[in-house]
Tab-separated table of C-alpha atoms in Angstrom:
chain	number	residue	atom	x	y	z
P	224	MET	CA	127.622	-92.374	-185.115
P	225	LYS	CA	127.724	-90.441	-182.402
P	226	PRO	CA	129.664	-87.244	-182.631
P	227	PRO	CA	133.444	-86.768	-180.856
P	228	VAL	CA	132.429	-85.655	-177.123
P	229	SER	CA	135.353	-84.832	-174.110
P	230	ALA	CA	134.792	-87.033	-171.006
P	231	PRO	CA	133.892	-84.395	-168.612
P	232	PRO	CA	136.015	-84.266	-165.478
P	233	ALA	CA	133.978	-85.111	-162.409
P	234	ASP	CA	133.556	-81.544	-160.576
P	235	GLY	CA	133.389	-78.172	-161.589
P	236	PRO	CA	130.589	-75.993	-162.421
P	237	SER	CA	128.180	-76.890	-165.633
P	238	GLY	CA	125.808	-75.078	-168.026
P	239	VAL	CA	124.263	-75.493	-171.202
P	240	VAL	CA	125.509	-73.951	-174.410
P	241	LEU	CA	123.052	-71.159	-176.170
P	242	ARG	CA	124.947	-70.082	-178.627
P	243	SER	CA	128.778	-70.733	-180.247
P	244	SER	CA	131.385	-69.847	-182.759
P	245	ARG	CA	134.932	-71.182	-182.844
P	246	ARG	CA	136.283	-69.613	-180.251
P	247	ALA	CA	133.653	-68.568	-177.384
P	248	ALA	CA	130.373	-69.533	-176.385
P	249	THR	CA	126.926	-68.300	-174.331
P	250	VAL	CA	126.521	-70.771	-171.351
P	251	LEU	CA	123.433	-70.804	-169.288
P	252	THR	CA	124.484	-71.529	-165.641
P	253	ALA	CA	122.569	-74.389	-163.135
P	254	ALA	CA	122.262	-70.610	-161.596
P	255	GLY	CA	120.405	-69.338	-164.346
P	256	ASP	CA	122.976	-67.429	-165.476
P	257	SER	CA	124.182	-66.377	-168.793
P	258	ILE	CA	128.194	-66.008	-169.607
P	259	MET	CA	130.565	-65.589	-172.367
P	260	ALA	CA	133.090	-68.704	-172.066
P	261	TYR	CA	136.251	-69.257	-174.175
P	262	ILE	CA	136.269	-72.893	-175.738
P	263	ARG	CA	139.479	-74.639	-174.958
P	264	SER	CA	141.355	-75.829	-178.379
P	265	HIS	CA	140.867	-79.447	-178.024
P	266	ILE	CA	137.107	-79.458	-178.206
P	267	GLU	CA	136.407	-79.620	-181.595
P	268	GLU	CA	132.820	-78.400	-182.038
P	269	LEU	CA	129.523	-77.507	-179.573
P	270	ALA	CA	126.184	-76.502	-180.363
P	271	PRO	CA	123.285	-75.380	-178.423
P	272	GLY	CA	121.926	-77.639	-176.281
P	273	ASP	CA	125.403	-79.253	-175.063
P	274	LYS	CA	126.225	-79.879	-171.609
P	275	VAL	CA	129.644	-78.384	-170.586
P	276	VAL	CA	131.966	-77.829	-167.593
P	277	PHE	CA	133.480	-74.698	-167.353
P	278	SER	CA	136.022	-73.183	-165.072
P	279	GLN	CA	136.935	-69.422	-163.900
P	280	LYS	CA	140.389	-67.639	-163.863
P	281	GLY	CA	140.269	-64.207	-162.709
P	282	GLY	CA	137.283	-62.857	-164.727
P	283	ASP	CA	137.742	-65.101	-167.588
P	284	TYR	CA	135.621	-68.003	-167.951
P	285	VAL	CA	136.684	-71.049	-170.112
P	286	ILE	CA	134.868	-74.403	-171.090
P	287	GLN	CA	136.963	-77.182	-170.200
P	288	ALA	CA	135.165	-80.405	-171.436
P	289	VAL	CA	131.618	-81.472	-172.984
P	290	PHE	CA	129.195	-84.444	-171.919
P	291	GLU	CA	128.327	-87.172	-174.035
P	292	ARG	CA	125.588	-85.993	-176.193
P	293	LYS	CA	122.367	-88.335	-176.031
P	294	ASN	CA	121.659	-86.854	-179.246
P	295	ALA	CA	121.985	-84.504	-181.981
P	296	LEU	CA	120.171	-82.354	-184.823
P	297	LEU	CA	122.441	-83.022	-187.678
P	298	ARG	CA	122.494	-81.266	-191.743
P	299	THR	CA	124.766	-81.736	-194.079
P	300	TYR	CA	125.237	-79.253	-196.652
P	301	ARG	CA	127.595	-80.128	-199.637
P	302	GLY	CA	129.887	-82.933	-197.884
P	303	GLU	CA	129.875	-80.480	-194.594
P	304	ARG	CA	127.841	-82.075	-191.133
P	305	ARG	CA	126.819	-79.481	-188.732
P	306	ILE	CA	125.457	-79.897	-185.776
P	307	LEU	CA	122.275	-77.787	-185.139
P	308	ALA	CA	121.417	-78.620	-181.830
P	309	ALA	CA	121.971	-80.727	-179.194
P	310	ASN	CA	120.436	-83.078	-176.299
P	311	LEU	CA	116.708	-82.493	-177.715
P	312	ASP	CA	113.624	-83.610	-176.062
P	313	THR	CA	111.478	-82.850	-179.294
P	314	VAL	CA	112.057	-81.356	-182.589
P	315	LEU	CA	108.987	-78.989	-184.125
P	316	ILE	CA	109.245	-79.811	-187.381
P	317	ILE	CA	107.573	-76.217	-189.297
P	318	ALA	CA	105.602	-76.604	-192.287
P	319	ALA	CA	102.957	-74.246	-194.454
P	320	ALA	CA	99.437	-75.965	-194.998
P	321	ASP	CA	99.514	-77.246	-198.473
P	322	PRO	CA	99.880	-75.588	-201.508
P	323	LEU	CA	102.741	-74.785	-199.850
P	324	PHE	CA	103.817	-78.250	-198.108
P	325	ASN	CA	107.266	-79.255	-198.506
P	326	THR	CA	107.195	-83.224	-197.845
P	327	ASP	CA	110.466	-83.450	-198.767
P	328	PHE	CA	112.041	-81.267	-195.905
P	329	VAL	CA	109.466	-82.716	-193.238
P	330	ASP	CA	110.500	-86.359	-194.718
P	331	ARG	CA	114.274	-85.496	-194.288
P	332	VAL	CA	113.923	-84.094	-190.752
P	333	LEU	CA	111.988	-87.129	-189.498
P	334	ALA	CA	114.756	-89.356	-190.655
P	335	VAL	CA	116.822	-87.746	-188.696
P	336	CYS	CA	114.938	-88.003	-185.261
P	337	ARG	CA	114.427	-91.346	-185.581
P	338	PHE	CA	117.892	-91.971	-186.401
P	339	GLN	CA	118.574	-89.748	-183.573
P	340	GLN	CA	115.827	-91.103	-181.051
P	341	ILE	CA	114.375	-87.662	-181.125
P	342	ARG	CA	110.852	-87.224	-180.513
P	343	PRO	CA	109.556	-85.070	-183.817
P	344	ALA	CA	106.377	-82.969	-183.833
P	345	LEU	CA	104.946	-81.533	-186.900
P	346	VAL	CA	103.227	-78.130	-186.956
P	347	ILE	CA	101.313	-77.119	-189.816
P	348	ASN	CA	101.393	-73.395	-189.455
P	349	LYS	CA	99.118	-70.799	-191.654
P	350	VAL	CA	95.920	-72.857	-191.952
P	351	ASP	CA	93.973	-69.434	-191.601
P	352	LEU	CA	95.042	-68.992	-195.590
P	353	PRO	CA	91.543	-68.964	-198.084
P	354	ASN	CA	93.214	-71.691	-199.977
P	355	ALA	CA	94.881	-73.450	-196.872
P	356	ARG	CA	94.633	-77.509	-196.603
P	357	THR	CA	95.767	-79.313	-194.259
P	358	ASP	CA	93.513	-82.569	-193.408
P	359	ALA	CA	95.633	-85.193	-196.034
P	360	GLU	CA	98.839	-84.297	-194.496
P	361	ALA	CA	97.614	-84.542	-190.958
P	362	ARG	CA	96.261	-87.625	-192.108
P	363	LEU	CA	99.027	-89.549	-193.475
P	364	TYR	CA	101.292	-88.302	-190.511
P	365	ARG	CA	99.370	-89.209	-187.727
P	366	SER	CA	99.384	-92.769	-189.730
P	367	LEU	CA	103.155	-92.831	-189.054
P	368	GLU	CA	102.820	-92.119	-185.383
P	369	VAL	CA	103.858	-88.612	-185.797
P	370	GLU	CA	102.262	-85.956	-183.377
P	371	VAL	CA	100.595	-83.263	-185.781
P	372	LEU	CA	99.594	-79.626	-184.882
P	373	GLN	CA	97.524	-77.476	-187.016
P	374	VAL	CA	98.107	-73.956	-186.027
P	375	SER	CA	98.017	-70.321	-187.395
P	376	ALA	CA	100.816	-67.772	-186.150
P	377	LEU	CA	98.285	-64.907	-187.511
P	378	THR	CA	95.144	-65.921	-185.526
P	379	GLY	CA	96.382	-68.218	-182.700
P	380	GLU	CA	94.674	-71.001	-184.210
P	381	GLY	CA	95.892	-74.620	-182.269
P	382	PHE	CA	98.340	-72.654	-180.498
P	383	SER	CA	96.991	-73.632	-176.854
P	384	ALA	CA	97.826	-77.655	-177.849
P	385	LEU	CA	101.283	-76.235	-178.983
P	386	GLU	CA	101.287	-74.562	-175.851
P	387	ARG	CA	100.510	-78.088	-174.022
P	388	LEU	CA	103.160	-80.051	-175.952
P	389	LEU	CA	106.183	-77.838	-174.881
P	390	SER	CA	104.360	-77.324	-171.142
P	391	GLU	CA	104.746	-81.308	-170.939
P	392	PRO	CA	106.949	-82.669	-167.784
P	393	GLY	CA	110.056	-83.781	-168.652
P	394	LEU	CA	110.331	-81.253	-172.014
P	395	MET	CA	112.952	-79.232	-171.362
P	396	THR	CA	114.797	-78.639	-174.998
P	397	ALA	CA	113.170	-78.332	-178.182
P	398	ALA	CA	114.318	-77.070	-181.155
P	399	LEU	CA	112.058	-75.748	-184.186
P	400	THR	CA	112.980	-76.016	-187.786
P	401	GLY	CA	111.702	-75.674	-191.113
P	402	ILE	CA	112.342	-74.365	-194.938
P	403	SER	CA	111.864	-70.068	-195.476
P	404	GLY	CA	108.634	-68.686	-195.408
P	405	VAL	CA	106.615	-71.390	-193.361
P	406	GLY	CA	106.585	-68.687	-190.487
P	407	LYS	CA	108.890	-69.868	-188.193
P	408	SER	CA	109.519	-66.057	-186.701
P	409	SER	CA	105.815	-65.773	-186.240
P	410	LEU	CA	105.381	-68.796	-184.432
P	411	LEU	CA	108.142	-67.675	-181.790
P	412	ARG	CA	106.978	-64.709	-181.575
P	413	ARG	CA	103.661	-65.632	-180.594
P	414	LEU	CA	104.606	-68.299	-177.989
P	415	ILE	CA	107.275	-65.753	-176.638
P	416	PRO	CA	106.427	-62.444	-176.968
P	417	SER	CA	109.431	-60.573	-175.852
P	418	VAL	CA	111.682	-62.449	-178.181
P	419	GLN	CA	113.010	-60.410	-181.025
P	420	VAL	CA	112.851	-62.058	-184.499
P	421	GLU	CA	112.462	-60.445	-187.788
P	422	ILE	CA	109.823	-61.450	-190.227
P	423	GLY	CA	110.765	-61.338	-193.701
P	424	ALA	CA	108.220	-61.037	-196.998
P	425	VAL	CA	107.086	-64.088	-198.358
P	426	SER	CA	106.987	-64.958	-202.340
P	427	ARG	CA	104.030	-65.380	-204.030
P	428	LYS	CA	105.328	-67.059	-206.884
P	429	ILE	CA	107.532	-69.646	-204.864
P	430	GLY	CA	105.608	-69.595	-201.658
P	431	GLN	CA	109.276	-69.168	-199.997
P	432	GLY	CA	110.586	-66.136	-197.553
P	433	CYS	CA	112.766	-63.878	-199.158
P	434	ARG	CA	115.132	-61.009	-198.172
């Protein structure tokens, strides 16, 4: 079932939501400007990637309506559903090389992608580790027609293939997801050196990030 959305008006400037809270959102306009806009009370929920129509009154911008979503990346926690991102062209599922590979998480995201008709790509990071094993997982998911990339955010191995994927014609919006400690922040920093993200330590015992 598609999440509830407002029917957009026929005219008015439009943009894409970059981030949002309950009352306001940062919107990238068609002109390439980033603006802060208030959200009308009848709009239930916004997510990054939502396409919206806004108006301007005085010095304030107000989001008036939301275009229908073509898809949405959802998460349910303790019975509460949250929309993580919308209108995606691809989802990069980041996993760490075996023995830290988390099959349950990868399979859950793949199921959501198939249901929402989002193209998934499995990115297995940390292939530079001494005991890293990735071939078995790569063969398994490729047999399921999932694109698999084996990379190292530390050394840059495999990043040319990842950059080619993200540069494909028509691919405009991508989401990146993965459990703590798989190297999401390191991947982002190598892809976009100017991005400001914190890189945390990883527990040797459980193989996940720690704060």
